[in-house]
JSON list of C-alpha atoms in Angstrom, two decimals:
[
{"chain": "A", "resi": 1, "resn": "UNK", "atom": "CA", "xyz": [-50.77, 171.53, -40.74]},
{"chain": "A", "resi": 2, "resn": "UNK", "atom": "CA", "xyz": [-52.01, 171.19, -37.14]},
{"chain": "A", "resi": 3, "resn": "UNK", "atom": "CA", "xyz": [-55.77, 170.42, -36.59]},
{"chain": "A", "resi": 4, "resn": "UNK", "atom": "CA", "xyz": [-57.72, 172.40, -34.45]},
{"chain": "A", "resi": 5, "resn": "UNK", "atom": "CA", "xyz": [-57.59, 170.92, -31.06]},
{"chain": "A", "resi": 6, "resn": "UNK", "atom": "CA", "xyz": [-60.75, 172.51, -29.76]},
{"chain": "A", "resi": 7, "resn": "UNK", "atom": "CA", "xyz": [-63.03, 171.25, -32.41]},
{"chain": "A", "resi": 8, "resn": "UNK", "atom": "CA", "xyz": [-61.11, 167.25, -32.12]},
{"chain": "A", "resi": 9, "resn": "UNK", "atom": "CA", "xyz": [-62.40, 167.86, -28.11]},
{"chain": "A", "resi": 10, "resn": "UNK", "atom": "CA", "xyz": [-65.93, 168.78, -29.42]},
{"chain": "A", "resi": 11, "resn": "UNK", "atom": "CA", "xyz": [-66.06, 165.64, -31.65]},
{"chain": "A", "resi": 12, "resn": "UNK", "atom": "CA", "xyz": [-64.17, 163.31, -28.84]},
{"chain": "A", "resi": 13, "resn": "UNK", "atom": "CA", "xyz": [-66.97, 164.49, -26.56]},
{"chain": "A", "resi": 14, "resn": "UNK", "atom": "CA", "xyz": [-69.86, 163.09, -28.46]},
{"chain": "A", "resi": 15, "resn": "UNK", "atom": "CA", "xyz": [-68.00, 160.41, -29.77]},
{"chain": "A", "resi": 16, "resn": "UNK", "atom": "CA", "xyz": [-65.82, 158.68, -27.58]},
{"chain": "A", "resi": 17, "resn": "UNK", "atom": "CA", "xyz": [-68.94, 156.40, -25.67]},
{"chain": "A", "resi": 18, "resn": "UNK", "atom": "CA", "xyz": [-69.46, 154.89, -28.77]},
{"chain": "A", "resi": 19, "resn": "UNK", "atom": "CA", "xyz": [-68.42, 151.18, -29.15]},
{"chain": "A", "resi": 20, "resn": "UNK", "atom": "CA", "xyz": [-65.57, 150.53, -31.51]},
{"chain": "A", "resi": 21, "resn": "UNK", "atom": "CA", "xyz": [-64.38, 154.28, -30.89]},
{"chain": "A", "resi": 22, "resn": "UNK", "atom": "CA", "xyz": [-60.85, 155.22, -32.08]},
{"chain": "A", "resi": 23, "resn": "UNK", "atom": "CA", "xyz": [-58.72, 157.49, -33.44]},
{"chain": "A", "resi": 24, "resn": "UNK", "atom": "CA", "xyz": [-56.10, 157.91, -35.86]},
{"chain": "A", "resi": 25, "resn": "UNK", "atom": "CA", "xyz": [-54.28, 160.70, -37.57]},
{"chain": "A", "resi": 26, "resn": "UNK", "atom": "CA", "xyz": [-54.57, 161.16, -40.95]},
{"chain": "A", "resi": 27, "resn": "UNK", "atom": "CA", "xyz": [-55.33, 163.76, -43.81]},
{"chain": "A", "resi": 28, "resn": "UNK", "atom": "CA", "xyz": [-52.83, 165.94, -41.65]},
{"chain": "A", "resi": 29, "resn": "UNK", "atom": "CA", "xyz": [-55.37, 166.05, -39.06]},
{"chain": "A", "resi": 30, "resn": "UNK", "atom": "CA", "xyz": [-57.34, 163.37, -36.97]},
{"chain": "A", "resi": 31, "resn": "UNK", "atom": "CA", "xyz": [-60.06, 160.83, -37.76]},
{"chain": "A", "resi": 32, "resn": "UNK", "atom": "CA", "xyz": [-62.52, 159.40, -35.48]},
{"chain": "A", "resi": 33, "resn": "UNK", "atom": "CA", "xyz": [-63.56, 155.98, -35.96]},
{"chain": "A", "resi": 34, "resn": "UNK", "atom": "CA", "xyz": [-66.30, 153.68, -35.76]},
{"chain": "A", "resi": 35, "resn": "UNK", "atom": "CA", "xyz": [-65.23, 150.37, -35.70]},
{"chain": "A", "resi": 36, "resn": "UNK", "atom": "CA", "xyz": [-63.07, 150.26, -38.79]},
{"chain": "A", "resi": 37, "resn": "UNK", "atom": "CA", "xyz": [-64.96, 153.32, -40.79]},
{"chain": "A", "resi": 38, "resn": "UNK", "atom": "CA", "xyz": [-64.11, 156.96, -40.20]},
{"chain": "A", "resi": 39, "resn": "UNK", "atom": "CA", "xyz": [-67.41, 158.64, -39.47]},
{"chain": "A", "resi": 40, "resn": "UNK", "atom": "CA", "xyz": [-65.55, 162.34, -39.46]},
{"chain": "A", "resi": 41, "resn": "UNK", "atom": "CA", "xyz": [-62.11, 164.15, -38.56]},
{"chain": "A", "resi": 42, "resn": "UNK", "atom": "CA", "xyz": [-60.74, 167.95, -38.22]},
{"chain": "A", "resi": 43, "resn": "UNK", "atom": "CA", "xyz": [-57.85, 169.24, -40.56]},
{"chain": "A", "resi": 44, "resn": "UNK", "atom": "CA", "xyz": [-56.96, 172.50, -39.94]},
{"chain": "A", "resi": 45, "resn": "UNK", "atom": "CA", "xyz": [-59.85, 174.29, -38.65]},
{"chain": "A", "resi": 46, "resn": "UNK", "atom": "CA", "xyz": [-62.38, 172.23, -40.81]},
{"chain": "A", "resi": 47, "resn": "UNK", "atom": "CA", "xyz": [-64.35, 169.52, -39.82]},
{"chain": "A", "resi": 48, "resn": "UNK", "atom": "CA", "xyz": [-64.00, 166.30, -42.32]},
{"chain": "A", "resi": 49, "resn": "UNK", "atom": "CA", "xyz": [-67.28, 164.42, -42.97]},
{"chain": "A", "resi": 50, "resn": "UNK", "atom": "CA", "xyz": [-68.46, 161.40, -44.30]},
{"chain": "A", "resi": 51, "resn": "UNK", "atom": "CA", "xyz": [-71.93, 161.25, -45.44]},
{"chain": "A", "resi": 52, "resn": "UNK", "atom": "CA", "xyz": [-72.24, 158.45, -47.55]},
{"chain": "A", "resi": 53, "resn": "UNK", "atom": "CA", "xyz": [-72.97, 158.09, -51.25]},
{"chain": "A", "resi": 54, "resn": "UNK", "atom": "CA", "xyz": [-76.71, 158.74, -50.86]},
{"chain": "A", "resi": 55, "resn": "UNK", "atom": "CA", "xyz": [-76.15, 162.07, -49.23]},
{"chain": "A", "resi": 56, "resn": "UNK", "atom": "CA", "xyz": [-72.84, 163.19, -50.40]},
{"chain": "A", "resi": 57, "resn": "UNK", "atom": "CA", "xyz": [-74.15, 165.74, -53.49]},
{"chain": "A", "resi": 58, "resn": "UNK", "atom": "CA", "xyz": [-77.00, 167.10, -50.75]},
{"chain": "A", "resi": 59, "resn": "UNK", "atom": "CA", "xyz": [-73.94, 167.89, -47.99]},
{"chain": "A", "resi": 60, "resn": "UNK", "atom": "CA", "xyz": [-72.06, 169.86, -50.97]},
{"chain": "A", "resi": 61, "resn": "UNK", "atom": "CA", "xyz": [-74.83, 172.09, -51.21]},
{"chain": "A", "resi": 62, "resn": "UNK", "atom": "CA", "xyz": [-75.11, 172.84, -47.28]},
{"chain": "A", "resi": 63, "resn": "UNK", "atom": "CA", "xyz": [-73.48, 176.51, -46.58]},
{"chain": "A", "resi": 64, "resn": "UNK", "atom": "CA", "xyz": [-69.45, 176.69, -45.78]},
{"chain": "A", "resi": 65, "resn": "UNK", "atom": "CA", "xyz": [-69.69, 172.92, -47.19]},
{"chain": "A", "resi": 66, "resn": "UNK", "atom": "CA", "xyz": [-66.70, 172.28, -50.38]},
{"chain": "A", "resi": 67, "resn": "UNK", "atom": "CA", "xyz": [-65.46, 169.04, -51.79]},
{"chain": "A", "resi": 68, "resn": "UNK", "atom": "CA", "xyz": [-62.36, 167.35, -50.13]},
{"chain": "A", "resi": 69, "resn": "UNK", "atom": "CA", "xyz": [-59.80, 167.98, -52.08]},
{"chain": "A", "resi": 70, "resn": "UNK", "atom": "CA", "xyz": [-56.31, 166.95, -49.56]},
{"chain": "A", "resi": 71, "resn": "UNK", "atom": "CA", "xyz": [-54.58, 165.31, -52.41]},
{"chain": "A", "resi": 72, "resn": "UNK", "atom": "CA", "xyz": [-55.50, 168.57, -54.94]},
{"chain": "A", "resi": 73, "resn": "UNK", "atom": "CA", "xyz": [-58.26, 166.04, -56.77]},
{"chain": "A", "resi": 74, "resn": "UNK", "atom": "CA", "xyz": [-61.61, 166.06, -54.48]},
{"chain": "A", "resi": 75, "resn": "UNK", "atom": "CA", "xyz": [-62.29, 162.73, -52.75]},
{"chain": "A", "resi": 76, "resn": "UNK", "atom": "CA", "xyz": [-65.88, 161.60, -53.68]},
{"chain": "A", "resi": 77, "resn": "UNK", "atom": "CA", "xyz": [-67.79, 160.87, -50.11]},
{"chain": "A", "resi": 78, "resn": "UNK", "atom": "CA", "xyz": [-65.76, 163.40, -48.10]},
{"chain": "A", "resi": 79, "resn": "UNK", "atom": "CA", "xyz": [-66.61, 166.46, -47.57]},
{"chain": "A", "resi": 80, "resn": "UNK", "atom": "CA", "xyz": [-65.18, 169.89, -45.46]},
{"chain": "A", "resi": 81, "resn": "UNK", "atom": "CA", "xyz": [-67.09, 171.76, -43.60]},
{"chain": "A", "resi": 82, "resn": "UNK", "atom": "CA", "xyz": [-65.41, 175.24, -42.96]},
{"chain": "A", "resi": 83, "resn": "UNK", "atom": "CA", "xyz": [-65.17, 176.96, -39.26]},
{"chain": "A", "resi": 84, "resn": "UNK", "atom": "CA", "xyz": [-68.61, 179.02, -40.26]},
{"chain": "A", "resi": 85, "resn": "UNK", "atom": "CA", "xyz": [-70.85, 176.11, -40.91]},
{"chain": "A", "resi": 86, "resn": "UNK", "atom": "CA", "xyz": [-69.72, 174.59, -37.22]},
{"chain": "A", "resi": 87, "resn": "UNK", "atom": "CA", "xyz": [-72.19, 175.12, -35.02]},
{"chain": "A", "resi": 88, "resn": "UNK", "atom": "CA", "xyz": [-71.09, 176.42, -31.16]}
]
């Protein structure tokens, strides 16, 4: 599935100036990475976030926010974030 290109330029744009910035593809989409830790991604048109252990049950219960579930099982720490809950 193709990632949305427009939301990987929104996240590149903040991102990019940070040290240890890269990118890789993965999940079917892209990640963006901080040193050797993804910090978030887009798959489809969802954004792919990371919010840590400590956080991770609050972000499930944020609007348009579901469980990461790429492999059909959810991934604990990830989480989607659906085109709705994406700010402009």
């Amino acid at each position: 599935m193709p990632y949305d290109e427009t939301l990987a330029e929104r996240v590149r744009a903040v991102f990019q100036s940070e040290p240890g910035y890269t990118e890789k593809k993965m999940f079917g989409g892209i990640c963006f990475m901080i040193g050797r830790n993804m910090a978030l991604g887009v798959t489809g048109s969802d954004l792919m976030v990371r919010p840590g252990p400590d956080d991770f049950e609050d972000a499930l219960m944020l609007p348009h926010a579901r469980p990461m579930d790429f492999t059909g099982r959810p991934m604990k720490g990830f989480v989607y974030v659906g085109p709705e809950g994406i700010a402009t």
